[in-house]
Amino acid sequence: MRVGFLTYAIIVANLGTVAFAAHQVGMNIMTISFSFGDGLSAAAVALIGQSLGEKGRISEIYGSVCQRFGLTCALCLSPIYLIFGRNIFSWFSSDGQILAYGAMIMTIMTFVVFLQISQVIYSGCLRGAGDTRYTAFVSLISVAIIRPLSGYLLCYPMGLGLLGAWLGLLFDQFMRFVMTAVRFVHGHWMHIHI
């Protein structure tokens, strides 16, 4: 995964100092939404891990409740990112180009926040049930292959620059969301023996 993150950072760094600076600010802001998802993911790991031995489908309910809390967080963050995105970037820089990039990045983040929080929670649900190989596989494929490859293709051959890099990140989050959501919904994780 670290190789994927490094490769993606190199792809963006080759766009120039201003684009990379704006990208780094955006990535730092994105850790806010990740923190919400990560906290709810930790709750899902504990609740699902503890409840799998109980009768009924309480573990599935815990996963759904964590997802609802995550959706609430995303619904709160998304409009803030959309409406105040440029202002948030102005806390980091007054450069016009960085602010313009910032407005674009924050617009994309209004969508990323929903996918990111949800996929992190789904991953936590699956890990809590012992489906760790699958979650590791999803992270590896997504971060090491999908994000850098889609980011590169959209950034350079398609000529979208920093927008392409962030669309690649959006695609990565979408793929992780789909792969973890499908696995959760199918319920195979409820029958894993640890």
Short mmCIF file of C-alpha atoms in Angstrom, two decimals:
data_model
loop_
_atom_site.label_atom_id
_atom_site.label_comp_id
_atom_site.label_asym_id
_atom_site.label_seq_id
_atom_site.Cartn_x
_atom_site.Cartn_y
_atom_site.Cartn_z
CA MET A 1 0.00 0.00 0.00
CA ARG A 2 2.81 2.40 0.84
CA VAL A 3 4.27 1.87 -2.64
CA GLY A 4 0.87 2.80 -4.10
CA PHE A 5 0.67 5.96 -1.98
CA LEU A 6 4.24 6.87 -2.96
CA THR A 7 3.58 6.26 -6.66
CA TYR A 8 0.43 8.37 -6.53
CA ALA A 9 2.30 11.19 -4.77
CA ILE A 10 5.04 11.09 -7.43
CA ILE A 11 2.40 11.30 -10.18
CA VAL A 12 0.98 14.44 -8.58
CA ALA A 13 4.40 15.92 -7.74
CA ASN A 14 5.33 15.81 -11.43
CA LEU A 15 2.50 18.31 -12.09
CA GLY A 16 4.55 21.01 -10.39
CA THR A 17 4.99 22.69 -7.05
CA VAL A 18 1.70 24.61 -7.00
CA ALA A 19 -0.41 21.57 -7.94
CA PHE A 20 1.44 19.41 -5.43
CA ALA A 21 0.99 22.00 -2.66
CA ALA A 22 -2.75 22.16 -3.34
CA HIS A 23 -2.90 18.37 -3.45
CA GLN A 24 -1.16 18.06 -0.08
CA VAL A 25 -3.55 20.52 1.53
CA GLY A 26 -6.47 18.53 0.09
CA MET A 27 -5.05 15.25 1.37
CA ASN A 28 -4.62 16.75 4.84
CA ILE A 29 -8.21 18.00 4.86
CA MET A 30 -9.37 14.58 3.67
CA THR A 31 -7.95 13.04 6.85
CA ILE A 32 -10.83 14.71 8.71
CA SER A 33 -13.40 12.56 6.96
CA PHE A 34 -11.11 9.54 7.26
CA SER A 35 -11.01 10.07 11.03
CA PHE A 36 -14.79 9.80 11.26
CA GLY A 37 -14.77 6.61 9.20
CA ASP A 38 -11.82 5.20 11.13
CA GLY A 39 -13.50 5.79 14.49
CA LEU A 40 -16.71 4.15 13.34
CA SER A 41 -14.67 1.34 11.79
CA ALA A 42 -13.03 0.67 15.18
CA ALA A 43 -16.49 0.57 16.76
CA ALA A 44 -17.68 -1.85 14.06
CA VAL A 45 -14.66 -4.13 14.61
CA ALA A 46 -15.36 -4.34 18.35
CA LEU A 47 -19.14 -4.69 18.11
CA ILE A 48 -19.18 -7.21 15.29
CA GLY A 49 -16.31 -9.24 16.67
CA GLN A 50 -18.07 -9.52 20.02
CA SER A 51 -21.54 -10.23 18.63
CA LEU A 52 -20.80 -12.87 15.98
CA GLY A 53 -21.15 -15.67 18.51
CA GLU A 54 -24.62 -14.53 19.52
CA LYS A 55 -27.78 -15.81 17.90
CA GLY A 56 -29.64 -13.65 15.43
CA ARG A 57 -28.28 -11.04 13.07
CA ILE A 58 -27.17 -8.49 15.66
CA SER A 59 -23.74 -8.17 14.01
CA GLU A 60 -25.39 -7.16 10.75
CA ILE A 61 -27.45 -4.58 12.64
CA TYR A 62 -24.30 -3.18 14.26
CA GLY A 63 -22.76 -2.78 10.80
CA SER A 64 -25.84 -0.99 9.50
CA VAL A 65 -25.97 1.32 12.52
CA CYS A 66 -22.30 2.24 12.07
CA GLN A 67 -23.03 2.95 8.40
CA ARG A 68 -25.90 5.26 9.37
CA PHE A 69 -23.64 7.19 11.73
CA GLY A 70 -21.08 7.40 8.92
CA LEU A 71 -23.69 8.69 6.49
CA THR A 72 -24.67 11.34 9.03
CA CYS A 73 -21.04 12.45 9.31
CA ALA A 74 -20.73 12.59 5.51
CA LEU A 75 -23.96 14.57 5.23
CA CYS A 76 -22.52 17.12 7.67
CA LEU A 77 -19.05 17.35 6.09
CA SER A 78 -20.05 17.37 2.43
CA PRO A 79 -21.89 20.72 2.38
CA ILE A 80 -19.11 22.30 4.44
CA TYR A 81 -16.55 21.12 1.89
CA LEU A 82 -18.70 22.31 -1.01
CA ILE A 83 -19.66 25.74 0.37
CA PHE A 84 -16.54 26.65 2.32
CA GLY A 85 -13.89 24.67 0.41
CA ARG A 86 -12.07 27.67 -1.01
CA ASN A 87 -12.19 29.41 2.38
CA ILE A 88 -10.74 26.33 4.09
CA PHE A 89 -7.90 26.30 1.57
CA SER A 90 -7.27 30.00 2.29
CA TRP A 91 -6.18 29.00 5.81
CA PHE A 92 -3.21 27.30 4.17
CA SER A 93 -2.35 29.66 1.31
CA SER A 94 -3.36 32.92 -0.32
CA ASP A 95 -1.97 31.92 -3.75
CA GLY A 96 -4.70 32.28 -6.40
CA GLN A 97 -3.73 29.08 -8.23
CA ILE A 98 -3.76 27.03 -5.03
CA LEU A 99 -7.16 28.47 -4.12
CA ALA A 100 -8.51 27.60 -7.58
CA TYR A 101 -7.18 24.06 -7.25
CA GLY A 102 -8.62 24.00 -3.75
CA ALA A 103 -12.13 24.79 -4.93
CA MET A 104 -11.88 21.94 -7.45
CA ILE A 105 -10.45 19.50 -4.89
CA MET A 106 -13.09 20.33 -2.30
CA THR A 107 -15.85 19.82 -4.87
CA ILE A 108 -14.54 16.33 -5.57
CA MET A 109 -14.22 15.71 -1.83
CA THR A 110 -17.95 16.33 -1.41
CA PHE A 111 -18.38 12.98 -3.18
CA VAL A 112 -15.26 11.26 -1.82
CA VAL A 113 -16.40 11.80 1.77
CA PHE A 114 -19.44 9.53 1.32
CA LEU A 115 -17.46 6.75 -0.34
CA GLN A 116 -14.48 7.01 1.98
CA ILE A 117 -16.38 6.92 5.27
CA SER A 118 -18.62 4.10 4.08
CA GLN A 119 -15.85 1.89 2.69
CA VAL A 120 -13.73 2.34 5.82
CA ILE A 121 -16.69 1.26 7.97
CA TYR A 122 -17.45 -1.73 5.73
CA SER A 123 -13.80 -2.76 5.96
CA GLY A 124 -14.01 -2.54 9.74
CA CYS A 125 -17.15 -4.70 9.74
CA LEU A 126 -15.39 -7.32 7.65
CA ARG A 127 -12.22 -7.22 9.76
CA GLY A 128 -14.27 -7.56 12.94
CA ALA A 129 -15.74 -10.75 11.52
CA GLY A 130 -12.30 -12.12 10.66
CA ASP A 131 -12.48 -11.45 6.91
CA THR A 132 -9.05 -9.86 7.04
CA ARG A 133 -7.60 -11.44 3.90
CA TYR A 134 -10.32 -9.91 1.77
CA THR A 135 -9.94 -6.43 3.26
CA ALA A 136 -6.17 -6.62 2.81
CA PHE A 137 -6.67 -7.72 -0.80
CA VAL A 138 -9.08 -4.83 -1.47
CA SER A 139 -6.68 -2.29 0.03
CA LEU A 140 -3.72 -3.70 -1.87
CA ILE A 141 -5.46 -3.77 -5.25
CA SER A 142 -7.11 -0.41 -4.80
CA VAL A 143 -4.24 1.60 -3.37
CA ALA A 144 -1.34 -0.09 -5.16
CA ILE A 145 -2.95 -0.47 -8.59
CA ILE A 146 -6.28 1.31 -9.11
CA ARG A 147 -5.43 4.72 -7.60
CA PRO A 148 -2.00 5.21 -9.24
CA LEU A 149 -3.05 3.73 -12.59
CA SER A 150 -6.31 5.66 -12.91
CA GLY A 151 -4.65 8.79 -11.52
CA TYR A 152 -1.85 8.55 -14.08
CA LEU A 153 -4.16 7.83 -17.03
CA LEU A 154 -6.51 10.69 -16.18
CA CYS A 155 -3.70 13.05 -15.25
CA TYR A 156 -1.34 12.66 -18.22
CA PRO A 157 -2.67 10.77 -21.26
CA MET A 158 -6.13 12.33 -20.85
CA GLY A 159 -4.54 15.68 -19.93
CA LEU A 160 -6.69 16.46 -16.90
CA GLY A 161 -3.78 17.34 -14.62
CA LEU A 162 -4.60 17.63 -10.93
CA LEU A 163 -8.29 17.11 -11.67
CA GLY A 164 -7.39 13.74 -13.18
CA ALA A 165 -5.36 12.77 -10.13
CA TRP A 166 -8.30 13.54 -7.85
CA LEU A 167 -10.74 11.76 -10.15
CA GLY A 168 -8.39 8.76 -9.86
CA LEU A 169 -8.65 9.03 -6.09
CA LEU A 170 -12.44 9.22 -6.39
CA PHE A 171 -12.41 6.09 -8.57
CA ASP A 172 -10.21 4.32 -6.01
CA GLN A 173 -12.65 5.17 -3.20
CA PHE A 174 -15.58 4.07 -5.36
CA MET A 175 -13.98 0.71 -6.12
CA ARG A 176 -13.16 0.10 -2.46
CA PHE A 177 -16.72 1.04 -1.54
CA VAL A 178 -18.20 -1.37 -4.10
CA MET A 179 -15.89 -4.26 -3.19
CA THR A 180 -16.47 -3.94 0.56
CA ALA A 181 -20.20 -3.18 0.32
CA VAL A 182 -20.88 -6.19 -1.90
CA ARG A 183 -18.92 -8.43 0.46
CA PHE A 184 -20.82 -7.08 3.47
CA VAL A 185 -24.25 -7.40 1.84
CA HIS A 186 -23.62 -11.00 0.71
CA GLY A 187 -23.04 -11.93 4.36
CA HIS A 188 -20.25 -14.50 3.85
CA TRP A 189 -18.39 -12.77 6.68
CA MET A 190 -21.02 -13.89 9.22
CA HIS A 191 -20.00 -17.52 8.72
CA ILE A 192 -16.23 -17.22 9.08
CA HIS A 193 -14.82 -19.33 11.90
CA ILE A 194 -11.90 -17.72 13.68
#
